[in-house]
Coordinates of C-alpha atoms and ligand atoms in Angstrom, one line a residue:
X1356 CA -0.4 -52.3 0.1
X1357 CA -0.2 -50.3 -3.0
X1358 CA -2.7 -47.5 -4.1
X1359 CA -2.9 -46.7 -7.7
X1360 CA -3.4 -43.2 -8.7
X1361 CA -6.1 -42.9 -11.5
X1362 CA -6.4 -39.0 -11.6
X1363 CA -6.5 -37.7 -15.0
X1364 CA -4.5 -34.4 -14.5
X1365 CA -1.0 -33.9 -13.1
X1366 CA -2.4 -31.5 -10.4
X1367 CA -5.1 -34.1 -9.2
X1368 CA -2.4 -36.8 -9.3
X1369 CA 0.1 -34.9 -7.2
X1370 CA -2.7 -34.4 -4.6
X1371 CA -3.7 -37.9 -4.7
X1372 CA -0.1 -39.1 -4.2
X1373 CA 0.0 -37.1 -1.0
X1374 CA -3.3 -38.6 0.2
X1375 CA -2.3 -42.1 -0.7
X1376 CA 0.9 -41.8 1.0
X1377 CA -0.9 -41.8 4.4
X1378 CA -2.1 -45.5 3.8
X1379 CA 0.0 -47.0 1.2
X1380 CA 3.4 -48.6 1.4
X1381 CA 3.9 -48.2 -2.4
X1382 CA 2.0 -45.9 -4.8
X1383 CA 1.4 -46.8 -8.5
X1384 CA 1.2 -43.9 -10.9
X1385 CA -1.0 -44.8 -13.7
X1386 CA 0.5 -42.7 -16.4
X1387 CA -2.1 -44.1 -19.0
X1388 CA -4.8 -42.0 -17.1
X1389 CA -3.0 -38.7 -17.5
X1390 CA -3.0 -37.4 -21.1
X1391 CA 0.2 -35.3 -20.7
X1392 CA 2.0 -36.6 -17.7
X1393 CA 4.6 -34.4 -16.1
X1394 CA 7.0 -37.1 -14.9
X1395 CA 9.4 -34.9 -13.2
X1396 CA 6.8 -33.1 -11.0
X1397 CA 5.1 -36.5 -10.2
X1398 CA 8.2 -38.3 -9.2
X1399 CA 9.8 -35.4 -7.4
X1400 CA 9.2 -35.3 -3.6
X1401 CA 7.4 -38.7 -3.8
X1402 CA 6.6 -39.6 -0.2
X1403 CA 6.5 -43.3 -0.9
X1404 CA 8.2 -45.7 -3.4
X1405 CA 6.5 -45.4 -6.9
X1406 CA 5.5 -48.0 -9.4
X1407 CA 5.4 -46.2 -12.9
X1408 CA 2.8 -48.0 -15.0
X1409 CA 1.5 -47.0 -18.5
X1410 CA -1.0 -49.7 -19.3
X1411 CA -2.0 -50.0 -23.0
X1412 CA -5.4 -50.7 -23.9
X1413 CA -4.6 -54.2 -25.0
X1414 CA -3.8 -55.0 -21.3
X1415 CA -6.9 -53.3 -19.8
X1416 CA -5.3 -49.8 -19.5
X1417 CA -6.2 -46.4 -21.2
X1418 CA -3.1 -45.8 -23.3
X1419 CA -3.8 -46.0 -27.0
X1420 CA -0.9 -44.0 -28.5
X1421 CA 2.3 -45.4 -30.3
X1422 CA 4.2 -48.0 -28.5
X1423 CA 7.4 -45.8 -28.7
X1424 CA 5.7 -43.1 -26.9
X1425 CA 4.7 -45.4 -24.1
X1426 CA 8.0 -46.9 -23.8
X1427 CA 9.7 -43.5 -23.8
X1428 CA 7.5 -42.6 -20.8
X1429 CA 8.6 -45.6 -18.8
X1430 CA 12.2 -45.0 -19.6
X1431 CA 11.9 -41.6 -18.4
X1432 CA 10.4 -42.7 -15.2
X1433 CA 13.2 -45.1 -14.6
X1434 CA 15.7 -42.3 -15.2
X1435 CA 13.9 -40.2 -12.7
X1436 CA 14.4 -42.7 -10.1
X1437 CA 11.1 -44.6 -10.0
X1438 CA 11.6 -47.5 -7.6
X1439 CA 9.5 -49.9 -9.7
X1440 CA 8.4 -50.0 -13.4
X1441 CA 5.5 -52.3 -14.6
X1442 CA 6.1 -53.8 -18.0
X1443 CA 3.4 -55.9 -19.7
X1444 CA 4.5 -59.4 -20.5
X1445 CA 4.0 -59.0 -24.2
X1446 CA 6.3 -55.9 -24.3
X1447 CA 9.2 -58.0 -23.0
X1448 CA 11.6 -59.1 -25.6
X1449 CA 11.1 -56.2 -27.9
X1450 CA 14.6 -55.4 -29.2
X1451 CA 14.6 -51.7 -28.4
X1452 CA 13.0 -52.2 -25.1
X1453 CA 15.1 -49.6 -23.1
X1454 CA 13.5 -49.6 -19.7
X1455 CA 14.7 -53.0 -19.2
X1456 CA 18.2 -52.4 -20.3
X1457 CA 18.5 -49.0 -18.6
X1458 CA 16.5 -50.0 -15.5
X1459 CA 19.1 -48.3 -13.1
X1460 CA 17.9 -49.1 -9.6
X1461 CA 14.2 -49.7 -10.6
X1462 CA 12.9 -53.1 -10.0
X1463 CA 11.1 -54.4 -13.1
X1464 CA 7.6 -56.0 -12.6
X1465 CA 6.6 -58.2 -15.6
X1466 CA 2.8 -58.2 -15.6
X1467 CA 0.1 -60.4 -17.1
X1468 CA -3.6 -59.4 -17.0
X1469 CA -6.4 -61.8 -18.0
X1470 CA -9.8 -60.0 -18.0
X1471 CA -11.6 -63.1 -19.2
X1472 CA -10.9 -65.8 -16.8
X1473 CA -8.3 -67.5 -14.4
X1474 CA -6.7 -70.0 -16.8
X1475 CA -5.5 -73.5 -15.5
X1476 CA -1.9 -72.9 -16.7
X1477 CA -0.8 -70.3 -14.2
X1478 CA 2.4 -72.2 -13.4
X1479 CA 3.4 -71.9 -17.1
X1480 CA 2.6 -68.2 -17.1
X1481 CA 4.7 -67.8 -14.0
X1482 CA 7.5 -69.9 -15.3
X1483 CA 7.6 -67.9 -18.6
X1484 CA 7.4 -64.4 -17.0
X1485 CA 10.0 -65.3 -14.3
X1486 CA 12.3 -66.7 -16.9
X1487 CA 13.0 -63.1 -18.0
X1488 CA 14.8 -60.1 -16.7
X1489 CA 11.9 -59.6 -14.3
X1490 CA 12.6 -58.8 -10.6
X1491 CA 9.0 -59.4 -9.8
X1492 CA 6.3 -61.2 -11.6
X1493 CA 2.6 -60.0 -11.6
X1494 CA -0.2 -62.3 -12.6
X1495 CA -3.8 -61.0 -12.4
X1496 CA -6.7 -62.8 -13.7
X1497 CA -10.4 -62.6 -13.5
X1498 CA -12.5 -64.8 -11.1
X1499 CA -15.7 -66.1 -12.7
X1500 CA -16.3 -68.3 -9.7
X1501 CA -15.2 -68.0 -6.1
X1502 CA -13.2 -71.2 -6.5
X1503 CA -11.0 -69.5 -9.1
X1504 CA -9.2 -67.9 -6.1
X1505 CA -7.9 -71.2 -5.2
X1506 CA -5.8 -71.4 -8.3
X1507 CA -4.1 -68.1 -7.3
X1508 CA -3.6 -69.3 -3.7
X1509 CA -2.0 -72.5 -5.0
X1510 CA 0.4 -70.7 -7.2
X1511 CA 1.4 -68.3 -4.5
X1512 CA 1.9 -71.1 -2.0
X1513 CA 4.1 -73.0 -4.5
X1514 CA 6.2 -70.0 -5.3
X1515 CA 6.6 -68.8 -1.7
X1516 CA 6.6 -71.8 0.4
X1517 CA 8.7 -74.1 -1.7
X1518 CA 10.8 -71.2 -2.7
X1519 CA 12.0 -72.8 -5.9
X1520 CA 9.5 -74.1 -8.5
X1521 CA 10.8 -77.3 -10.3
X1522 CA 9.3 -76.1 -13.5
X1523 CA 10.7 -72.6 -13.7
X1524 CA 14.4 -72.4 -14.2
X1525 CA 14.8 -68.9 -12.7
X1526 CA 12.2 -69.4 -10.1
X1527 CA 11.9 -67.9 -6.7
X1528 CA 11.1 -64.4 -8.0
X1529 CA 8.5 -62.5 -5.8
X1530 CA 5.1 -62.8 -7.3
X1531 CA 2.0 -60.4 -7.1
X1532 CA -1.0 -62.4 -7.8
X1533 CA -4.8 -62.0 -7.3
X1534 CA -8.1 -62.2 -9.1
X1535 CA -10.1 -59.3 -10.3
X1536 CA -13.9 -58.9 -10.1
X1537 CA -16.2 -59.2 -7.2
X1538 CA -15.5 -62.8 -7.0
X1539 CA -11.9 -62.2 -6.7
X1540 CA -11.9 -59.8 -3.7
X1541 CA -11.0 -62.4 -1.2
X1542 CA -7.7 -63.0 -3.1
X1543 CA -6.9 -59.3 -2.7
X1544 CA -7.5 -59.5 1.1
X1545 CA -5.7 -62.8 1.6
X1546 CA -2.7 -61.6 -0.5
X1547 CA -0.6 -61.2 2.7
X1548 CA -1.5 -64.7 3.9
X1549 CA -0.4 -66.4 0.8
X1550 CA 2.6 -64.1 0.2
X1551 CA 1.7 -62.0 -2.7
X1552 CA 4.5 -59.3 -2.7
X1553 CA 1.8 -56.5 -3.1
X1554 CA -1.9 -56.1 -3.0
X1555 CA -3.8 -53.1 -4.4
X1556 CA -6.5 -50.9 -2.8
X1557 CA -8.1 -47.8 -4.2
X1558 CA -7.7 -44.4 -2.9
X1559 CA -11.5 -44.0 -2.7
X1560 CA -14.7 -45.4 -4.0
X1561 CA -14.9 -44.5 -7.7
X1562 CA -11.0 -44.4 -8.0
X1563 CA -10.5 -48.1 -8.7
X1564 CA -7.9 -49.0 -11.4
X1565 CA -9.3 -52.5 -11.9
X1566 CA -12.7 -54.4 -11.3
X1567 CA -13.3 -55.6 -7.8
X1568 CA -10.7 -53.4 -6.0
X1569 CA -11.7 -52.7 -2.5
X1570 CA -10.7 -49.2 -1.1
X1571 CA -7.5 -49.1 0.9
X1572 CA -9.4 -48.0 3.8
X1573 CA -11.6 -51.1 3.7
X1574 CA -8.7 -53.3 3.3
X1575 CA -6.9 -51.6 6.4
X1576 CA -9.8 -50.8 8.6
X1577 CA -12.3 -53.6 8.0
X1578 CA -10.1 -56.5 7.0
X1579 CA -7.0 -55.3 8.9
X1580 CA -4.7 -56.5 6.0
X1581 CA -1.6 -55.2 7.6
X1582 CA -2.2 -57.8 10.5
X1583 CA -2.7 -60.8 8.1
X1584 CA 0.0 -63.3 7.9
X1585 CA 0.5 -67.1 7.2
X1586 CA -1.0 -68.1 10.4
X1587 CA -4.2 -66.1 10.0
X1588 CA -7.3 -68.3 10.3
X1589 CA -10.0 -67.9 7.7
X1590 CA -13.8 -67.5 8.4
X1591 CA -16.4 -66.4 6.0
X1592 CA -20.0 -65.8 5.0
X1593 CA -21.4 -68.1 2.4
X1594 CA -24.4 -66.5 0.6
X1595 CA -25.5 -64.8 -2.6
X1596 CA -25.6 -61.8 -2.6
X1597 CA -23.2 -61.0 0.3
X1598 CA -22.0 -57.5 -0.6
X1599 CA -24.3 -55.9 1.8
X1600 CA -23.7 -58.0 4.7
X1601 CA -22.6 -56.5 8.0
X1602 CA -20.7 -59.7 9.0
X1603 CA -17.2 -58.6 7.9
X1604 CA -17.6 -55.4 9.9
X1605 CA -18.6 -57.0 13.2
X1606 CA -16.7 -60.3 13.0
X1607 CA -13.4 -58.8 12.0
X1608 CA -13.6 -56.2 14.6
X1609 CA -14.5 -58.8 17.3
X1610 CA -11.4 -60.9 16.3
X1611 CA -9.2 -57.8 16.6
X1612 CA -10.7 -56.8 20.0
X1613 CA -10.0 -60.2 21.5
X1614 CA -6.5 -60.4 19.7
X1615 CA -7.5 -63.4 17.7
X1616 CA -5.4 -63.8 14.4
X1617 CA -8.4 -64.4 12.1
X1618 CA -10.1 -62.8 9.1
X1619 CA -13.8 -62.9 8.1
X1620 CA -14.5 -62.7 4.4
X1621 CA -17.7 -62.3 2.2
X1622 CA -17.9 -65.5 0.0
X1623 CA -20.4 -65.1 -2.8
X1624 CA -21.2 -68.7 -3.6
X1625 CA -23.3 -69.9 -6.6
X1626 CA -22.4 -73.4 -6.8
X1627 CA -22.5 -74.6 -3.1
X1628 CA -21.3 -78.2 -3.6
X1629 CA -18.3 -77.1 -5.6
X1630 CA -17.5 -74.4 -3.2
X1631 CA -17.6 -76.7 0.0
X1632 CA -15.5 -79.3 -1.8
X1633 CA -12.9 -76.8 -3.1
X1634 CA -12.5 -74.7 0.0
X1635 CA -11.7 -77.8 2.2
X1636 CA -8.1 -77.3 1.3
X1637 CA -7.9 -73.8 2.7
X1638 CA -8.9 -75.0 6.2
X1639 CA -11.6 -72.5 6.8
X1640 CA -12.3 -72.5 10.4
X1641 CA -15.9 -71.3 10.3
X1642 CA -18.8 -70.1 8.1
X1643 CA -21.8 -68.1 8.5
X1644 CA -24.5 -69.2 6.0
X1645 CA -27.2 -66.9 4.7
X1646 CA -29.8 -66.8 1.8
X1647 CA -30.1 -69.0 -0.3
X1648 CA -27.9 -71.7 1.3
X1649 CA -29.1 -72.3 4.8
X1650 CA -31.1 -75.4 3.9
X1651 CA -29.0 -76.6 0.9
X1652 CA -25.8 -76.8 2.9
X1653 CA -27.4 -79.5 5.3
X1654 CA -26.5 -82.5 3.3
X1655 CA -22.9 -81.1 2.5
X1656 CA -21.7 -81.1 6.1
X1657 CA -20.2 -83.8 8.1
X1658 CA -22.5 -83.5 11.1
X1659 CA -25.2 -81.4 12.6
X1660 CA -26.0 -80.1 16.0
X1661 CA -29.3 -81.5 17.3
X1662 CA -31.1 -78.2 17.1
X1663 CA -29.9 -77.6 13.5
X1664 CA -30.9 -81.1 12.6
X1665 CA -34.4 -80.5 14.0
X1666 CA -34.8 -77.2 12.3
X1667 CA -33.3 -78.5 9.0
X1668 CA -31.4 -75.4 8.5
X1669 CA -27.9 -74.2 9.2
X1670 CA -26.5 -70.7 9.6
X1671 CA -23.3 -71.6 11.3
X1672 CA -20.5 -74.0 10.4
X1673 CA -17.6 -74.9 12.6
X1674 CA -14.6 -76.8 11.4
X1675 CA -13.9 -79.4 14.1
X1676 CA -10.6 -81.0 13.2
X1677 CA -11.4 -81.0 9.5
X1678 CA -15.0 -82.0 10.0
X1679 CA -17.6 -79.4 9.2
X1680 CA -20.4 -79.2 11.7
X1681 CA -23.6 -77.4 11.3
X1682 CA -25.5 -75.3 13.9
X1683 CA -28.3 -72.8 14.0
X1684 CA -28.1 -69.7 16.1
X1685 CA -31.0 -67.9 14.3
X1686 CA -33.6 -69.7 16.3
X1687 CA -32.1 -69.1 19.8
X1688 CA -31.3 -65.4 18.8
X1689 CA -34.9 -64.7 17.8
X1690 CA -36.3 -66.4 20.8
X1691 CA -33.9 -64.5 23.1
X1692 CA -34.9 -61.2 21.7
X1693 CA -38.7 -62.1 22.0
X1694 CA -38.2 -63.4 25.7
X1695 CA -36.3 -60.4 26.7
X1696 CA -39.2 -58.2 25.5
X1697 CA -42.3 -60.3 26.2
X1698 CA -41.2 -62.7 29.0
X1699 CA -42.4 -66.3 29.1
X1700 CA -43.8 -67.3 25.6
X1701 CA -45.8 -70.2 26.8
X1702 CA -49.3 -70.1 25.4
X1703 CA -48.6 -67.0 23.6
X1704 CA -50.4 -66.8 20.2
X1705 CA -47.8 -66.0 17.5
X1706 CA -48.4 -65.2 13.7
X1707 CA -45.4 -65.7 11.5
X1708 CA -45.3 -64.1 8.1
X1709 CA -43.3 -66.3 5.7
X1710 CA -42.5 -69.9 5.4
X1711 CA -38.9 -70.0 4.4
X1712 CA -35.7 -70.9 6.3
X1713 CA -36.0 -68.1 8.8
X1714 CA -39.7 -68.8 9.4
X1715 CA -38.8 -72.4 10.0
X1716 CA -36.0 -71.5 12.7
X1717 CA -38.3 -69.2 14.5
X1718 CA -41.5 -71.2 14.3
X1719 CA -39.5 -74.2 15.7
X1720 CA -38.1 -72.1 18.6
X1721 CA -41.6 -70.8 19.5
X1722 CA -43.2 -74.2 19.4
X1723 CA -40.4 -75.5 21.8
X1724 CA -41.2 -72.7 24.1
X1725 CA -44.9 -73.7 24.1
X1726 CA -46.3 -70.9 21.9
X1727 CA -49.3 -71.2 19.7
X1728 CA -48.0 -70.6 16.1
X1729 CA -49.9 -69.7 13.1
X1730 CA -48.1 -69.5 9.7
X1731 CA -49.2 -67.1 6.9
X1732 CA -47.4 -67.1 3.7
X1733 CA -47.7 -65.5 0.2
X1734 CA -47.5 -69.1 -1.3
X1735 CA -50.2 -70.9 0.8
X1736 CA -48.9 -74.3 0.0
X1737 CA -45.5 -73.6 1.4
X1738 CA -47.2 -72.5 4.7
X1739 CA -49.4 -75.6 4.8
X1740 CA -46.3 -77.9 4.3
X1741 CA -44.3 -76.2 7.0
X1742 CA -47.2 -76.1 9.3
X1743 CA -47.8 -79.9 8.9
X1744 CA -44.2 -80.5 9.6
X1745 CA -43.8 -78.4 12.6
X1746 CA -47.3 -79.3 14.0
X1747 CA -48.6 -75.7 13.9
X1748 CA -51.7 -73.9 12.1
X1749 CA -51.6 -72.0 9.0
X1750 CA -54.0 -69.4 7.6
X1751 CA -54.7 -68.0 4.2
X1752 CA -52.8 -64.7 3.5
X1753 CA -56.1 -62.9 2.9
X1754 CA -57.0 -63.8 6.5
X1755 CA -54.0 -62.1 8.1
X1756 CA -56.2 -59.2 9.2
X1757 CA -58.6 -61.5 11.0
X1758 CA -55.9 -63.2 13.3
X1759 CA -55.8 -61.8 16.8
X1760 CA -52.4 -63.1 18.1
X1761 CA -50.3 -61.4 20.7
X1762 CA -47.3 -61.3 18.5
X1763 CA -46.8 -60.9 14.7
X1764 CA -43.3 -61.7 13.3
X1765 CA -42.2 -60.9 10.0
X1766 CA -39.7 -63.5 8.6
X1767 CA -39.6 -62.4 4.9
X1768 CA -37.3 -59.8 3.4
X1769 CA -40.2 -57.6 2.5
X1770 CA -39.3 -54.0 3.6
X1771 CA -35.5 -54.6 3.4
X1772 CA -33.3 -52.1 1.7
X1773 CA -33.5 -51.0 -1.2
X1774 CA -37.3 -51.5 -1.3
X1775 CA -38.1 -50.0 2.0
X1776 CA -41.5 -48.6 1.5
X1777 CA -43.5 -51.8 1.6
X1778 CA -44.9 -53.9 4.5
X1779 CA -45.6 -57.6 4.4
X1780 CA -49.1 -57.1 5.9
X1781 CA -51.8 -54.5 5.5
X1782 CA -52.1 -52.1 8.5
X1783 CA -55.3 -53.7 9.6
X1784 CA -53.5 -56.8 10.7
X1785 CA -51.8 -54.6 13.4
X1786 CA -53.9 -54.5 16.5
X1787 CA -53.2 -52.1 19.4
X1788 CA -51.1 -53.6 22.2
X1789 CA -49.8 -56.4 19.8
X1790 CA -46.1 -57.1 19.7
X1791 CA -44.8 -56.8 16.2
X1792 CA -41.2 -58.1 15.6
X1793 CA -39.5 -57.5 12.2
X1794 CA -36.3 -59.7 11.6
X1795 CA -35.3 -57.2 8.9
X1796 CA -32.6 -54.9 10.3
X1797 CA -31.7 -52.9 7.2
X1798 CA -33.4 -50.5 7.8
X1799 CA -34.0 -50.8 11.6
X1800 CA -37.4 -48.8 11.4
X1801 CA -39.1 -50.8 8.6
X1802 CA -42.3 -49.7 7.0
X1803 CA -44.1 -52.6 9.1
X1804 CA -42.8 -51.2 12.3
X1805 CA -43.6 -47.7 11.5
X1806 CA -47.2 -48.7 10.8
X1807 CA -47.2 -50.8 13.9
X1808 CA -46.1 -47.9 16.1
X1809 CA -48.9 -45.7 14.6
X1810 CA -51.4 -48.3 15.4
X1811 CA -50.4 -48.5 19.0
X1812 CA -48.4 -51.9 18.9
X1813 CA -45.1 -52.5 20.8
X1814 CA -42.2 -52.9 18.3
X1815 CA -39.1 -55.0 18.1
X1816 CA -36.6 -54.5 15.4
X1817 CA -34.2 -57.0 13.8
X1818 CA -31.0 -55.6 15.5
X1819 CA -30.9 -57.8 18.5
X1820 CA -31.7 -61.0 16.6
X1821 CA -28.9 -60.2 14.2
X1822 CA -26.5 -59.3 17.0
X1823 CA -27.3 -62.5 19.1
X1824 CA -27.0 -64.9 16.2
X1825 CA -23.7 -63.4 15.3
X1826 CA -22.5 -63.4 18.8
X1827 CA -23.3 -67.0 19.3
X1828 CA -21.7 -67.8 16.1
X1829 CA -18.5 -66.1 17.2
X1830 CA -18.7 -68.1 20.4
X1831 CA -19.0 -71.4 18.7
X1832 CA -16.0 -70.5 16.6
X1833 CA -13.7 -69.2 19.2
X1834 CA -15.0 -70.6 22.6
X1835 CA -14.5 -67.1 23.9
X1836 CA -17.4 -64.7 24.9
X1837 CA -18.4 -62.3 22.1
X1838 CA -17.8 -58.5 22.6
X1839 CA -21.5 -57.8 22.5
X1840 CA -21.2 -54.0 23.2
X1841 CA -18.7 -53.6 20.4
X1842 CA -20.7 -55.6 18.1
X1843 CA -23.7 -53.6 18.7
X1844 CA -21.9 -50.3 18.3
X1845 CA -20.7 -51.4 14.9
X1846 CA -24.1 -52.6 13.8
X1847 CA -25.6 -49.3 14.6
X1848 CA -22.8 -47.3 13.0
X1849 CA -23.1 -49.4 9.7
X1850 CA -26.9 -49.0 9.6
X1851 CA -27.0 -45.3 10.3
X1852 CA -24.2 -44.7 7.8
X1853 CA -26.1 -46.6 5.1
X1854 CA -29.3 -44.8 5.9
X1855 CA -27.5 -41.5 5.6
X1856 CA -26.0 -42.5 2.3
X1857 CA -29.3 -43.9 1.0
Ligands
ATR2916 P1 -35.2 -67.3 4.2 O1 -34.3 -68.4 4.3 O2 -34.7 -65.9 4.5 O3 -36.5 -67.4 5.1 P2 -36.6 -68.0 1.8 O4 -36.5 -69.5 2.2 O5 -36.2 -67.7 0.4 O6 -35.7 -67.2 2.6 O7 -38.0 -67.5 2.2 C1 -38.4 -66.3 2.0 C2 -39.8 -66.1 2.5 O8 -40.2 -64.7 2.3 C3 -40.9 -66.8 1.8 O9 -41.9 -67.2 2.7 C4 -41.3 -66.0 0.7 O10 -42.7 -66.2 0.3 P3 -43.0 -67.4 -1.0 O11 -43.0 -68.7 -0.2 O12 -44.4 -66.9 -1.4 O13 -42.0 -67.1 -2.0 C5 -41.4 -64.6 1.4 N1 -41.4 -63.6 0.6 C6 -40.3 -63.2 -0.1 N2 -40.6 -62.0 -0.9 C7 -41.9 -61.8 -0.6 C8 -42.7 -60.8 -1.1 N3 -42.4 -59.8 -2.0 N4 -44.1 -60.8 -0.6 C9 -44.5 -61.8 0.3 N5 -43.6 -62.7 0.7 C10 -42.4 -62.8 0.3

């Protein structure tokens, strides 16, 4: 793991080098961020091997001075003993390019950056860059779609597994490769699996040297990148957006707790069909599926568990010997939470707010338990259709205050962070003694639940449903009991941290 130093003064940079050395294997000093770098001070007493980089603006850096000055700086860094020097691919070949000739013990990284896309001709780029005096080749592109990562993985596999590429005469040189941007984050995390020589993580939020860089702490403490190797199994969350999901925190911690060599990744998916096809080759062992793909994924799978088939929505996918099988753990999880609180649900009158995928799963479960279900939705037509399909009632949204059920369940995202000051129903809909269950868990105390408490209702927050659906998912994937206590502790910690930050 390499941490880039992006401080803009020598003092700050020296401090950050010390801090970074606690986590990093290698430290990159971005000389282009410091207007007057004091190389001697920066390179003296370095606690870890150093990459000296002075990125010009043309390659996405901050250095916009004369090329001779830039090259002089790199030369000096090499003379002072920097272990690595990063040289942009388009500087190579310059007649007077001294760092290459006087490299001393420094290893030369020849780098290529593409801030627009991940081109198809990565092999050619690798061949060209390795066919130079480079010791290490660095190819960094931009992911415009999650499937762009596949091109990078393929290149890394070819370089590392076959050892020698047919098409590169001087092949076999180590390769650093990953995609930038939010959509490229998985290539930064999976770098050790596919044999990227290095991956980069920032010292802190706001200190990133490139788009999509995660913090080094997140890489180490959430994704455990130091434990990722070729054998690591991949799991992930398919959704859009996925950046706020707690899934990576709980599943990665659970894998580690049970000593399972696996990593769980957030996968922001726009084109679901292309994704499912493209990622088959990665042999992903399991997926969680969230908004907006729970129903759309059904026809793309090889088979469905009977419950998922009946519900018509999937939140869990298991790879069974190459076949993708769909399950639904939302329904069971919600019902478990309700039954733990309310006991037998038979004959209980339940009002559901919403008519989307979550409403469908919960209404289906309630019907099975013999509850009397009424749907209420902003778009009445949708409630009517779902009610017809499930064989339950629906009412106009305006009538929600007139319904006198024993339990009211919010299945919509209303009240979820960041718009936390709204409730899906007017307070008059909340009757004393009624159970009110909100599936939103971010925040735990939603506006709906606060008003429900004030009006003398019993309340149930979304934590246990989230916990139970994740635990069942984990059990389907691993056939091992999920560490429920640990998972709950992590969910609570993440939620209170987020509430404190907000
Ligand atoms: P999910 O799979 O999570 O249920 P969905 O299928 O998009 O997601 O369904 C979202 C549900 O929340 C819908 O019932 C939606 O109401 P509409 O059918 O009228 O769109 C409901 N919903 C979302 N935002 C809402 C809002 N601001 N007010 C009321 N209902 C809302």
